[in-house]
PDB file of C-alpha atoms and ligand atoms in Angstrom:
ATOM      1  CA  MET A   1      33.281  23.334  12.325  1.00 96.00           C
ATOM      2  CA  ASP A   2      34.004  23.267   8.578  1.00 97.00           C
ATOM      3  CA  ILE A   3      33.418  19.741   7.550  1.00 98.00           C
ATOM      4  CA  GLU A   4      35.468  19.515   4.567  1.00 98.00           C
ATOM      5  CA  GLY A   5      38.105  16.972   4.764  1.00 98.00           C
ATOM      6  CA  LEU A   6      37.362  15.879   8.543  1.00 98.00           C
ATOM      7  CA  SER A   7      37.414  12.367   9.630  1.00 98.00           C
ATOM      8  CA  ALA A   8      33.821  11.169  10.622  1.00 98.00           C
ATOM      9  CA  ILE A   9      32.549   8.175  12.430  1.00 98.00           C
ATOM     10  CA  VAL A  10      28.662   7.148  12.014  1.00 99.00           C
ATOM     11  CA  THR A  11      27.274   4.298  14.079  1.00 99.00           C
ATOM     12  CA  GLY A  12      24.499   2.340  12.967  1.00 98.00           C
ATOM     13  CA  ALA A  13      25.274   3.506   9.491  1.00 98.00           C
ATOM     14  CA  GLY A  14      24.164   0.561   7.720  1.00 98.00           C
ATOM     15  CA  SER A  15      20.485   1.714   7.587  1.00 97.00           C
ATOM     16  CA  GLY A  16      18.082   4.434   8.116  1.00 98.00           C
ATOM     17  CA  LEU A  17      19.172   7.703  10.068  1.00 98.00           C
ATOM     18  CA  GLY A  18      22.783   6.621  10.364  1.00 98.00           C
ATOM     19  CA  LEU A  19      23.121   5.982   6.503  1.00 98.00           C
ATOM     20  CA  ALA A  20      21.542   9.188   5.607  1.00 98.00           C
ATOM     21  CA  THR A  21      24.044  11.051   7.946  1.00 98.00           C
ATOM     22  CA  ALA A  22      27.013   9.139   6.477  1.00 98.00           C
ATOM     23  CA  GLN A  23      25.479  10.253   3.127  1.00 98.00           C
ATOM     24  CA  ALA A  24      25.153  13.880   4.127  1.00 98.00           C
ATOM     25  CA  LEU A  25      28.410  14.120   5.794  1.00 98.00           C
ATOM     26  CA  SER A  26      30.108  12.475   2.771  1.00 98.00           C
ATOM     27  CA  LYS A  27      28.516  15.064   0.603  1.00 98.00           C
ATOM     28  CA  ALA A  28      29.638  17.904   2.659  1.00 98.00           C
ATOM     29  CA  GLY A  29      33.169  16.697   2.186  1.00 98.00           C
ATOM     30  CA  ALA A  30      33.799  14.567   5.341  1.00 98.00           C
ATOM     31  CA  ARG A  31      36.114  11.297   5.208  1.00 98.00           C
ATOM     32  CA  VAL A  32      33.313   8.976   6.557  1.00 98.00           C
ATOM     33  CA  THR A  33      33.605   5.561   8.425  1.00 98.00           C
ATOM     34  CA  LEU A  34      30.471   3.899   8.732  1.00 98.00           C
ATOM     35  CA  LEU A  35      29.998   1.225  11.631  1.00 98.00           C
ATOM     36  CA  ASP A  36      27.225  -1.360  11.966  1.00 98.00           C
ATOM     37  CA  LEU A  37      26.591  -4.663  13.313  1.00 98.00           C
ATOM     38  CA  ASP A  38      25.362  -5.710   9.932  1.00 98.00           C
ATOM     39  CA  GLU A  39      28.904  -5.914   8.178  1.00 98.00           C
ATOM     40  CA  VAL A  40      27.579  -6.955   4.765  1.00 98.00           C
ATOM     41  CA  ARG A  41      25.082  -3.921   4.604  1.00 98.00           C
ATOM     42  CA  VAL A  42      27.495  -1.400   5.936  1.00 98.00           C
ATOM     43  CA  LYS A  43      30.218  -2.251   3.627  1.00 98.00           C
ATOM     44  CA  ASN A  44      27.650  -2.152   0.580  1.00 98.00           C
ATOM     45  CA  ALA A  45      26.511   1.234   2.002  1.00 98.00           C
ATOM     46  CA  ALA A  46      29.889   2.596   2.354  1.00 98.00           C
ATOM     47  CA  ALA A  47      31.143   1.319  -1.055  1.00 98.00           C
ATOM     48  CA  GLU A  48      28.496   3.431  -2.540  1.00 97.00           C
ATOM     49  CA  ILE A  49      29.848   6.750  -1.316  1.00 97.00           C
ATOM     50  CA  GLY A  50      33.298   5.737  -1.625  1.00 96.00           C
ATOM     51  CA  ALA A  51      33.735   5.404   2.196  1.00 98.00           C
ATOM     52  CA  LEU A  52      34.946   2.755   4.704  1.00 98.00           C
ATOM     53  CA  GLY A  53      32.388   0.309   6.076  1.00 98.00           C
ATOM     54  CA  VAL A  54      33.145  -1.634   9.212  1.00 98.00           C
ATOM     55  CA  GLY A  55      31.217  -4.408  10.863  1.00 98.00           C
ATOM     56  CA  CYS A  56      31.250  -3.542  14.595  1.00 98.00           C
ATOM     57  CA  ASP A  57      29.060  -4.112  17.616  1.00 98.00           C
ATOM     58  CA  VAL A  58      29.121  -0.925  19.681  1.00 98.00           C
ATOM     59  CA  ILE A  59      28.924  -2.766  22.939  1.00 98.00           C
ATOM     60  CA  ASN A  60      32.173  -4.567  22.216  1.00 98.00           C
ATOM     61  CA  SER A  61      34.864  -2.143  23.399  1.00 98.00           C
ATOM     62  CA  SER A  62      37.643  -3.861  21.600  1.00 98.00           C
ATOM     63  CA  ALA A  63      36.042  -3.905  18.482  1.00 98.00           C
ATOM     64  CA  VAL A  64      35.012  -0.316  18.727  1.00 98.00           C
ATOM     65  CA  GLU A  65      38.647   0.602  19.363  1.00 98.00           C
ATOM     66  CA  ALA A  66      39.784  -1.418  16.479  1.00 98.00           C
ATOM     67  CA  ALA A  67      37.195   0.337  14.202  1.00 98.00           C
ATOM     68  CA  LEU A  68      38.456   3.701  15.153  1.00 98.00           C
ATOM     69  CA  ASP A  69      41.940   2.689  14.591  1.00 98.00           C
ATOM     70  CA  LEU A  70      40.947   1.634  11.126  1.00 98.00           C
ATOM     71  CA  ALA A  71      39.194   4.868  10.580  1.00 98.00           C
ATOM     72  CA  GLU A  72      42.123   7.012  11.834  1.00 98.00           C
ATOM     73  CA  ASP A  73      44.733   5.241   9.524  1.00 98.00           C
ATOM     74  CA  ARG A  74      42.439   5.770   6.429  1.00 98.00           C
ATOM     75  CA  SER A  75      41.002   9.220   7.149  1.00 98.00           C
ATOM     76  CA  GLY A  76      43.011  10.861   9.836  1.00 98.00           C
ATOM     77  CA  PRO A  77      42.131  11.867  13.469  1.00 98.00           C
ATOM     78  CA  ILE A  78      38.432  11.531  14.227  1.00 98.00           C
ATOM     79  CA  ARG A  79      36.781  14.813  14.631  1.00 98.00           C
ATOM     80  CA  ILE A  80      33.009  13.960  14.128  1.00 99.00           C
ATOM     81  CA  VAL A  81      30.839  11.102  15.514  1.00 99.00           C
ATOM     82  CA  VAL A  82      27.195  10.648  15.039  1.00 99.00           C
ATOM     83  CA  ASN A  83      25.874   7.891  16.993  1.00 99.00           C
ATOM     84  CA  CYS A  84      22.900   6.233  15.429  1.00 98.00           C
ATOM     85  CA  ALA A  85      23.157   2.559  16.372  1.00 98.00           C
ATOM     86  CA  GLY A  86      20.229   1.600  18.401  1.00 98.00           C
ATOM     87  CA  ILE A  87      17.265  -1.004  18.862  1.00 97.00           C
ATOM     88  CA  PRO A  88      13.845  -0.918  19.515  1.00 94.00           C
ATOM     89  CA  GLY A  89      12.639  -2.272  22.978  1.00 91.00           C
ATOM     90  CA  GLY A  90       8.518  -2.817  23.052  1.00 89.00           C
ATOM     91  CA  MET A  91       7.879  -4.358  26.627  1.00 93.00           C
ATOM     92  CA  ARG A  92       5.471  -3.247  29.293  1.00 95.00           C
ATOM     93  CA  LEU A  93       6.856  -2.715  32.812  1.00 97.00           C
ATOM     94  CA  VAL A  94       4.304  -5.021  33.943  1.00 97.00           C
ATOM     95  CA  GLY A  95       2.646  -7.212  31.304  1.00 94.00           C
ATOM     96  CA  ARG A  96       0.188 -10.080  31.023  1.00 93.00           C
ATOM     97  CA  ASP A  97       3.060 -12.522  32.015  1.00 93.00           C
ATOM     98  CA  GLY A  98       4.118 -10.422  35.169  1.00 97.00           C
ATOM     99  CA  PRO A  99       7.024  -8.087  35.651  1.00 97.00           C
ATOM    100  CA  VAL A 100       9.357  -7.129  32.737  1.00 97.00           C
ATOM    101  CA  ASP A 101      12.233  -9.523  31.798  1.00 97.00           C
ATOM    102  CA  MET A 102      15.194  -7.799  33.227  1.00 98.00           C
ATOM    103  CA  GLU A 103      17.618  -9.373  30.550  1.00 98.00           C
ATOM    104  CA  ALA A 104      15.342  -8.136  27.656  1.00 97.00           C
ATOM    105  CA  PHE A 105      15.416  -4.589  29.583  1.00 98.00           C
ATOM    106  CA  ALA A 106      19.104  -4.705  30.115  1.00 98.00           C
ATOM    107  CA  ARG A 107      19.625  -5.581  26.288  1.00 98.00           C
ATOM    108  CA  VAL A 108      18.025  -2.310  25.196  1.00 98.00           C
ATOM    109  CA  ILE A 109      20.030  -0.234  27.787  1.00 98.00           C
ATOM    110  CA  ASN A 110      23.081  -1.962  26.854  1.00 98.00           C
ATOM    111  CA  VAL A 111      23.121  -1.271  23.202  1.00 98.00           C
ATOM    112  CA  ASN A 112      21.385   2.026  23.180  1.00 98.00           C
ATOM    113  CA  LEU A 113      22.986   3.647  26.160  1.00 98.00           C
ATOM    114  CA  MET A 114      26.154   1.684  26.820  1.00 98.00           C
ATOM    115  CA  GLY A 115      26.788   1.644  23.149  1.00 98.00           C
ATOM    116  CA  THR A 116      26.621   5.363  22.768  1.00 99.00           C
ATOM    117  CA  VAL A 117      28.549   5.901  25.770  1.00 98.00           C
ATOM    118  CA  SER A 118      31.254   3.498  24.652  1.00 98.00           C
ATOM    119  CA  VAL A 119      31.775   5.233  21.273  1.00 99.00           C
ATOM    120  CA  MET A 120      31.384   8.821  22.527  1.00 99.00           C
ATOM    121  CA  THR A 121      34.033   8.458  25.330  1.00 98.00           C
ATOM    122  CA  LYS A 122      36.427   6.513  23.275  1.00 98.00           C
ATOM    123  CA  CYS A 123      36.214   9.068  20.366  1.00 99.00           C
ATOM    124  CA  ALA A 124      36.262  11.854  22.753  1.00 98.00           C
ATOM    125  CA  ALA A 125      39.583  10.737  24.347  1.00 98.00           C
ATOM    126  CA  ARG A 126      41.101  10.636  20.927  1.00 98.00           C
ATOM    127  CA  MET A 127      39.791  14.176  20.038  1.00 98.00           C
ATOM    128  CA  MET A 128      41.213  15.792  23.078  1.00 98.00           C
ATOM    129  CA  GLN A 129      44.831  14.556  21.943  1.00 98.00           C
ATOM    130  CA  GLN A 130      44.396  16.534  18.889  1.00 98.00           C
ATOM    131  CA  GLU A 131      45.290  20.107  18.075  1.00 98.00           C
ATOM    132  CA  PRO A 132      42.320  22.545  17.667  1.00 98.00           C
ATOM    133  CA  LEU A 133      40.864  23.040  14.348  1.00 98.00           C
ATOM    134  CA  ASN A 134      40.028  26.624  14.400  1.00 97.00           C
ATOM    135  CA  GLN A 135      40.064  29.993  16.660  1.00 97.00           C
ATOM    136  CA  ASP A 136      37.416  28.675  18.923  1.00 97.00           C
ATOM    137  CA  GLY A 137      39.699  25.652  19.786  1.00 98.00           C
ATOM    138  CA  GLU A 138      37.084  23.236  18.574  1.00 98.00           C
ATOM    139  CA  ARG A 139      38.759  19.747  18.498  1.00 98.00           C
ATOM    140  CA  GLY A 140      35.626  17.718  17.741  1.00 98.00           C
ATOM    141  CA  ILE A 141      31.886  16.956  17.998  1.00 99.00           C
ATOM    142  CA  ILE A 142      29.812  14.174  19.203  1.00 98.00           C
ATOM    143  CA  ILE A 143      25.998  13.874  18.321  1.00 99.00           C
ATOM    144  CA  ASN A 144      23.934  11.310  19.983  1.00 99.00           C
ATOM    145  CA  THR A 145      20.591  10.208  18.860  1.00 98.00           C
ATOM    146  CA  GLY A 146      17.851  10.241  21.625  1.00 98.00           C
ATOM    147  CA  SER A 147      14.030  10.071  21.091  1.00 97.00           C
ATOM    148  CA  ILE A 148      11.134  12.267  21.878  1.00 96.00           C
ATOM    149  CA  THR A 149       9.545   9.261  23.784  1.00 94.00           C
ATOM    150  CA  SER A 150      12.064   9.812  26.390  1.00 95.00           C
ATOM    151  CA  ILE A 151      10.589  13.127  27.113  1.00 93.00           C
ATOM    152  CA  GLU A 152       6.963  12.365  26.710  1.00 91.00           C
ATOM    153  CA  GLY A 153       6.723   8.668  27.712  1.00 91.00           C
ATOM    154  CA  GLN A 154       5.325   6.042  25.643  1.00 88.00           C
ATOM    155  CA  ILE A 155       3.508   2.976  27.072  1.00 90.00           C
ATOM    156  CA  GLY A 156       5.173  -0.173  26.387  1.00 92.00           C
ATOM    157  CA  GLN A 157       8.569   1.278  25.647  1.00 93.00           C
ATOM    158  CA  GLY A 158      10.056   1.372  29.302  1.00 95.00           C
ATOM    159  CA  ALA A 159      13.535   0.109  28.403  1.00 97.00           C
ATOM    160  CA  TYR A 160      13.915   2.164  25.221  1.00 96.00           C
ATOM    161  CA  VAL A 161      12.366   5.343  26.896  1.00 96.00           C
ATOM    162  CA  ALA A 162      14.910   4.859  29.873  1.00 97.00           C
ATOM    163  CA  SER A 163      18.135   4.205  27.376  1.00 98.00           C
ATOM    164  CA  LYS A 164      17.018   7.677  25.438  1.00 98.00           C
ATOM    165  CA  GLY A 165      16.321   9.537  28.543  1.00 98.00           C
ATOM    166  CA  ALA A 166      19.741   8.729  29.813  1.00 98.00           C
ATOM    167  CA  ILE A 167      21.255   9.845  26.424  1.00 98.00           C
ATOM    168  CA  ALA A 168      19.482  13.138  26.789  1.00 98.00           C
ATOM    169  CA  SER A 169      20.711  13.664  30.477  1.00 98.00           C
ATOM    170  CA  LEU A 170      24.264  12.948  29.551  1.00 98.00           C
ATOM    171  CA  THR A 171      24.339  15.501  26.948  1.00 98.00           C
ATOM    172  CA  LEU A 172      24.885  18.627  28.904  1.00 98.00           C
ATOM    173  CA  GLN A 173      26.835  16.404  31.426  1.00 98.00           C
ATOM    174  CA  ALA A 174      29.130  15.311  28.785  1.00 98.00           C
ATOM    175  CA  ALA A 175      29.532  18.797  27.104  1.00 98.00           C
ATOM    176  CA  ARG A 176      30.590  20.239  30.388  1.00 98.00           C
ATOM    177  CA  GLU A 177      33.298  17.651  30.760  1.00 98.00           C
ATOM    178  CA  PHE A 178      34.695  17.856  27.404  1.00 98.00           C
ATOM    179  CA  MET A 179      34.471  21.689  27.232  1.00 98.00           C
ATOM    180  CA  PRO A 180      37.886  22.435  28.524  1.00 98.00           C
ATOM    181  CA  ARG A 181      39.163  20.427  25.590  1.00 98.00           C
ATOM    182  CA  GLY A 182      37.067  21.933  22.862  1.00 98.00           C
ATOM    183  CA  VAL A 183      34.763  18.725  22.131  1.00 98.00           C
ATOM    184  CA  ARG A 184      31.048  19.393  21.916  1.00 98.00           C
ATOM    185  CA  VAL A 185      28.207  17.332  22.644  1.00 99.00           C
ATOM    186  CA  MET A 186      24.651  17.446  21.247  1.00 99.00           C
ATOM    187  CA  THR A 187      21.628  15.064  20.978  1.00 99.00           C
ATOM    188  CA  ILE A 188      18.956  15.006  18.279  1.00 99.00           C
ATOM    189  CA  ALA A 189      15.703  13.552  19.498  1.00 98.00           C
ATOM    190  CA  PRO A 190      13.703  12.302  16.456  1.00 97.00           C
ATOM    191  CA  GLY A 191       9.892  11.943  16.265  1.00 95.00           C
ATOM    192  CA  LEU A 192       8.702   9.584  13.598  1.00 92.00           C
ATOM    193  CA  PHE A 193      11.199   8.897  10.915  1.00 95.00           C
ATOM    194  CA  ARG A 194      10.605   6.510   7.848  1.00 91.00           C
ATOM    195  CA  THR A 195      13.292   3.612   8.684  1.00 94.00           C
ATOM    196  CA  PRO A 196      13.172  -0.143   9.442  1.00 90.00           C
ATOM    197  CA  ILE A 197      13.026   0.636  13.309  1.00 84.00           C
ATOM    198  CA  ALA A 198       9.572   2.537  12.686  1.00 82.00           C
ATOM    199  CA  ASP A 199       8.177  -1.045  11.670  1.00 82.00           C
ATOM    200  CA  HIS A 200       8.121  -1.800  15.518  1.00 79.00           C
ATOM    201  CA  ILE A 201       5.820   1.217  16.434  1.00 80.00           C
ATOM    202  CA  PRO A 202       2.319   0.206  16.693  1.00 79.00           C
ATOM    203  CA  GLN A 203       0.086   1.249  14.033  1.00 84.00           C
ATOM    204  CA  GLU A 204      -2.370   2.981  16.666  1.00 81.00           C
ATOM    205  CA  VAL A 205       0.562   5.031  17.810  1.00 78.00           C
ATOM    206  CA  ILE A 206       1.509   6.031  14.220  1.00 84.00           C
ATOM    207  CA  ASP A 207      -2.146   7.028  13.584  1.00 84.00           C
ATOM    208  CA  GLY A 208      -2.151   9.090  16.594  1.00 78.00           C
ATOM    209  CA  MET A 209       0.697  10.961  15.458  1.00 79.00           C
ATOM    210  CA  LEU A 210      -0.118  11.364  11.906  1.00 84.00           C
ATOM    211  CA  ASP A 211      -3.611  12.918  12.857  1.00 82.00           C
ATOM    212  CA  GLY A 212      -3.174  16.492  11.585  1.00 78.00           C
ATOM    213  CA  ARG A 213      -1.642  17.938  14.685  1.00 82.00           C
ATOM    214  CA  MET A 214       1.889  18.065  13.695  1.00 90.00           C
ATOM    215  CA  PHE A 215       3.237  19.866  10.544  1.00 95.00           C
ATOM    216  CA  PRO A 216       4.305  18.543   8.037  1.00 95.00           C
ATOM    217  CA  ASN A 217       1.921  15.950   8.773  1.00 94.00           C
ATOM    218  CA  ARG A 218       4.099  12.991   7.572  1.00 93.00           C
ATOM    219  CA  PHE A 219       7.091  10.629   8.530  1.00 93.00           C
ATOM    220  CA  GLY A 220      10.431  12.559   8.662  1.00 96.00           C
ATOM    221  CA  GLU A 221      12.756  11.536   6.001  1.00 97.00           C
ATOM    222  CA  PRO A 222      16.131  10.294   6.950  1.00 98.00           C
ATOM    223  CA  ALA A 223      18.030  13.046   4.796  1.00 98.00           C
ATOM    224  CA  GLU A 224      16.339  15.604   7.154  1.00 98.00           C
ATOM    225  CA  PHE A 225      18.022  14.002  10.105  1.00 98.00           C
ATOM    226  CA  GLY A 226      21.377  14.057   8.385  1.00 98.00           C
ATOM    227  CA  ARG A 227      20.672  17.694   7.499  1.00 98.00           C
ATOM    228  CA  LEU A 228      20.373  18.582  10.844  1.00 98.00           C
ATOM    229  CA  ALA A 229      23.538  16.767  11.969  1.00 99.00           C
ATOM    230  CA  VAL A 230      25.399  18.800   9.373  1.00 98.00           C
ATOM    231  CA  ASN A 231      23.898  22.031  10.615  1.00 98.00           C
ATOM    232  CA  ILE A 232      24.820  21.026  14.328  1.00 99.00           C
ATOM    233  CA  ILE A 233      28.354  20.391  13.195  1.00 98.00           C
ATOM    234  CA  GLN A 234      28.745  23.583  11.277  1.00 98.00           C
ATOM    235  CA  ASN A 235      27.241  25.754  14.061  1.00 98.00           C
ATOM    236  CA  PRO A 236      29.790  26.054  17.069  1.00 98.00           C
ATOM    237  CA  MET A 237      27.185  27.784  19.339  1.00 98.00           C
ATOM    238  CA  LEU A 238      25.155  24.481  19.530  1.00 98.00           C
ATOM    239  CA  ASN A 239      26.402  22.714  22.683  1.00 98.00           C
ATOM    240  CA  GLY A 240      24.692  20.532  25.503  1.00 98.00           C
ATOM    241  CA  GLU A 241      21.281  20.539  24.131  1.00 98.00           C
ATOM    242  CA  THR A 242      18.765  18.201  22.830  1.00 98.00           C
ATOM    243  CA  ILE A 243      17.086  19.082  19.582  1.00 98.00           C
ATOM    244  CA  ARG A 244      13.742  17.795  18.791  1.00 98.00           C
ATOM    245  CA  LEU A 245      13.179  16.996  15.163  1.00 98.00           C
ATOM    246  CA  ASP A 246       9.739  16.026  15.321  1.00 97.00           C
ATOM    247  CA  ALA A 247       7.501  18.475  13.284  1.00 96.00           C
ATOM    248  CA  GLY A 248       5.999  19.704  16.564  1.00 95.00           C
ATOM    249  CA  VAL A 249       4.175  16.363  17.276  1.00 92.00           C
ATOM    250  CA  ARG A 250       3.096  15.539  20.792  1.00 90.00           C
ATOM    251  CA  LEU A 251       2.318  11.996  21.882  1.00 85.00           C
ATOM    252  CA  GLN A 252      -0.896  10.917  23.287  1.00 79.00           C
ATOM    253  CA  ALA A 253      -0.884   9.146  26.631  1.00 74.00           C
ATOM    254  CA  GLY A 254      -2.660   5.927  25.494  1.00 62.00           C
TER     255      GLY A 254
HETATM  256  N1  NAD B 301      13.179   5.819  13.135  1.00 94.98           N
HETATM  257  C1  NAD B 301      12.492   6.655  13.905  1.00 94.98           C
HETATM  258  O1  NAD B 301      11.325   7.176  13.903  1.00 94.98           O
HETATM  259  C2  NAD B 301      13.356   7.049  15.217  1.00 94.98           C
HETATM  260  C3  NAD B 301      12.662   7.822  16.147  1.00 94.98           C
HETATM  261  C4  NAD B 301      13.562   8.199  17.334  1.00 94.98           C
HETATM  262  C5  NAD B 301      14.489   7.667  17.545  1.00 94.98           C
HETATM  263  N2  NAD B 301      15.307   7.032  16.627  1.00 94.98           N
HETATM  264  C6  NAD B 301      16.654   6.375  16.886  1.00 94.98           C
HETATM  265  O2  NAD B 301      17.415   6.489  15.801  1.00 94.98           O
HETATM  266  C7  NAD B 301      18.506   5.637  15.625  1.00 94.98           C
HETATM  267  C8  NAD B 301      18.663   5.045  14.244  1.00 94.98           C
HETATM  268  O3  NAD B 301      17.405   4.242  14.002  1.00 94.98           O
HETATM  269  P1  NAD B 301      16.939   4.066  12.645  1.00 94.98           P
HETATM  270  O4  NAD B 301      15.376   4.674  12.769  1.00 94.98           O
HETATM  271  O5  NAD B 301      17.843   4.576  11.691  1.00 94.98           O
HETATM  272  O6  NAD B 301      16.754   2.461  12.646  1.00 94.98           O
HETATM  273  P2  NAD B 301      17.460   1.167  11.819  1.00 94.98           P
HETATM  274  O7  NAD B 301      17.077  -0.015  12.364  1.00 94.98           O
HETATM  275  O8  NAD B 301      17.089   1.708  10.464  1.00 94.98           O
HETATM  276  O9  NAD B 301      19.011   1.683  12.039  1.00 94.98           O
HETATM  277  C9  NAD B 301      19.682   1.250  13.213  1.00 94.98           C
HETATM  278  C10 NAD B 301      20.971   0.574  12.897  1.00 94.98           C
HETATM  279  O10 NAD B 301      21.669   0.231  14.071  1.00 94.98           O
HETATM  280  C11 NAD B 301      22.387  -1.022  13.738  1.00 94.98           C
HETATM  281  N3  NAD B 301      22.916  -1.512  15.229  1.00 94.98           N
HETATM  282  C12 NAD B 301      21.757  -2.210  15.867  1.00 94.98           C
HETATM  283  N4  NAD B 301      22.505  -2.631  17.245  1.00 94.98           N
HETATM  284  C13 NAD B 301      23.678  -2.405  16.825  1.00 94.98           C
HETATM  285  C14 NAD B 301      25.015  -2.699  17.716  1.00 94.98           C
HETATM  286  N5  NAD B 301      24.916  -3.284  18.613  1.00 94.98           N
HETATM  287  N6  NAD B 301      26.128  -2.285  17.162  1.00 94.98           N
HETATM  288  C15 NAD B 301      26.232  -1.457  15.865  1.00 94.98           C
HETATM  289  N7  NAD B 301      25.130  -1.382  15.208  1.00 94.98           N
HETATM  290  C16 NAD B 301      23.978  -1.737  15.631  1.00 94.98           C
HETATM  291  C17 NAD B 301      21.474  -1.857  13.024  1.00 94.98           C
HETATM  292  O11 NAD B 301      22.086  -2.959  12.283  1.00 94.98           O
HETATM  293  C18 NAD B 301      20.869  -0.774  12.223  1.00 94.98           C
HETATM  294  O12 NAD B 301      21.557  -0.758  10.774  1.00 94.98           O
HETATM  295  C19 NAD B 301      18.424   4.637  16.837  1.00 94.98           C
HETATM  296  O13 NAD B 301      19.121   5.043  17.939  1.00 94.98           O
HETATM  297  C20 NAD B 301      16.603   4.882  17.092  1.00 94.98           C
HETATM  298  O14 NAD B 301      16.375   4.592  18.431  1.00 94.98           O
HETATM  299  C21 NAD B 301      14.574   6.556  15.550  1.00 94.98           C
END
């Protein structure tokens, strides 16, 4: 898909990977709308790239629809969505105080999984109403953000891992449902990226990753995530797959 001039939504765009993706899409010529829970931050971020910033909680359906309406009024029918809104969720399934607090577990599932599903389905429904953009019949693309922890397991991250595993599982399923209407679905599963969320990763886990068994042996830069999102959008043969973006790291069990 040729990105130039297309209307794009990025959630979680006030910070980290979402912000870098919004910047990369804007540079590639998209008309980007940035969504984030933090209204002040997202408006400032959007202003820096001449884009629209909207304060929006991805688990609030009416707020999401209202934000999508604003995006379409300003930039035209939505063709690109990158879901980056997410929260960490450090909690053991059985900790010192007993079994996990189900409300805390559900909160992580709600934001990371339900928020992603909500934005994905609302945008896909809009894309399906549009005319195809090219000879392949492409109408739009949705990129969700998973995590390598959902593939490898990470002690103390049950809710987070479950939320990201469900996003990965949904990728092919959603791609198959949306295929007849020309909408692709992909997931990026990042390893370790230098963003505020990484502050929640225990130091021993970071040390275990940055131990010379990955290359390059460093944190990923958010711009490298944004670059992959742009590449995925541009390559129509990518569909229904989760791509690890992790410098080849494999997590240790402990
Ligand atoms: N940084 C990493 O190493 C890493 C690794 C694997 C996966 N991820 C995933 O990448 C995504 C982006 O994370 P990041 O590293 O940029 O973190 P980040 O904290 O910098 O950005 C996340 C953004 O999501 C927003 N957000 C949170 N809840 C929201 C809600 N309900 N509605 C709207 N916005 C909301 C936050 O305000 C924040 O701006 C997340 O889904 C995260 O799980 C990050």
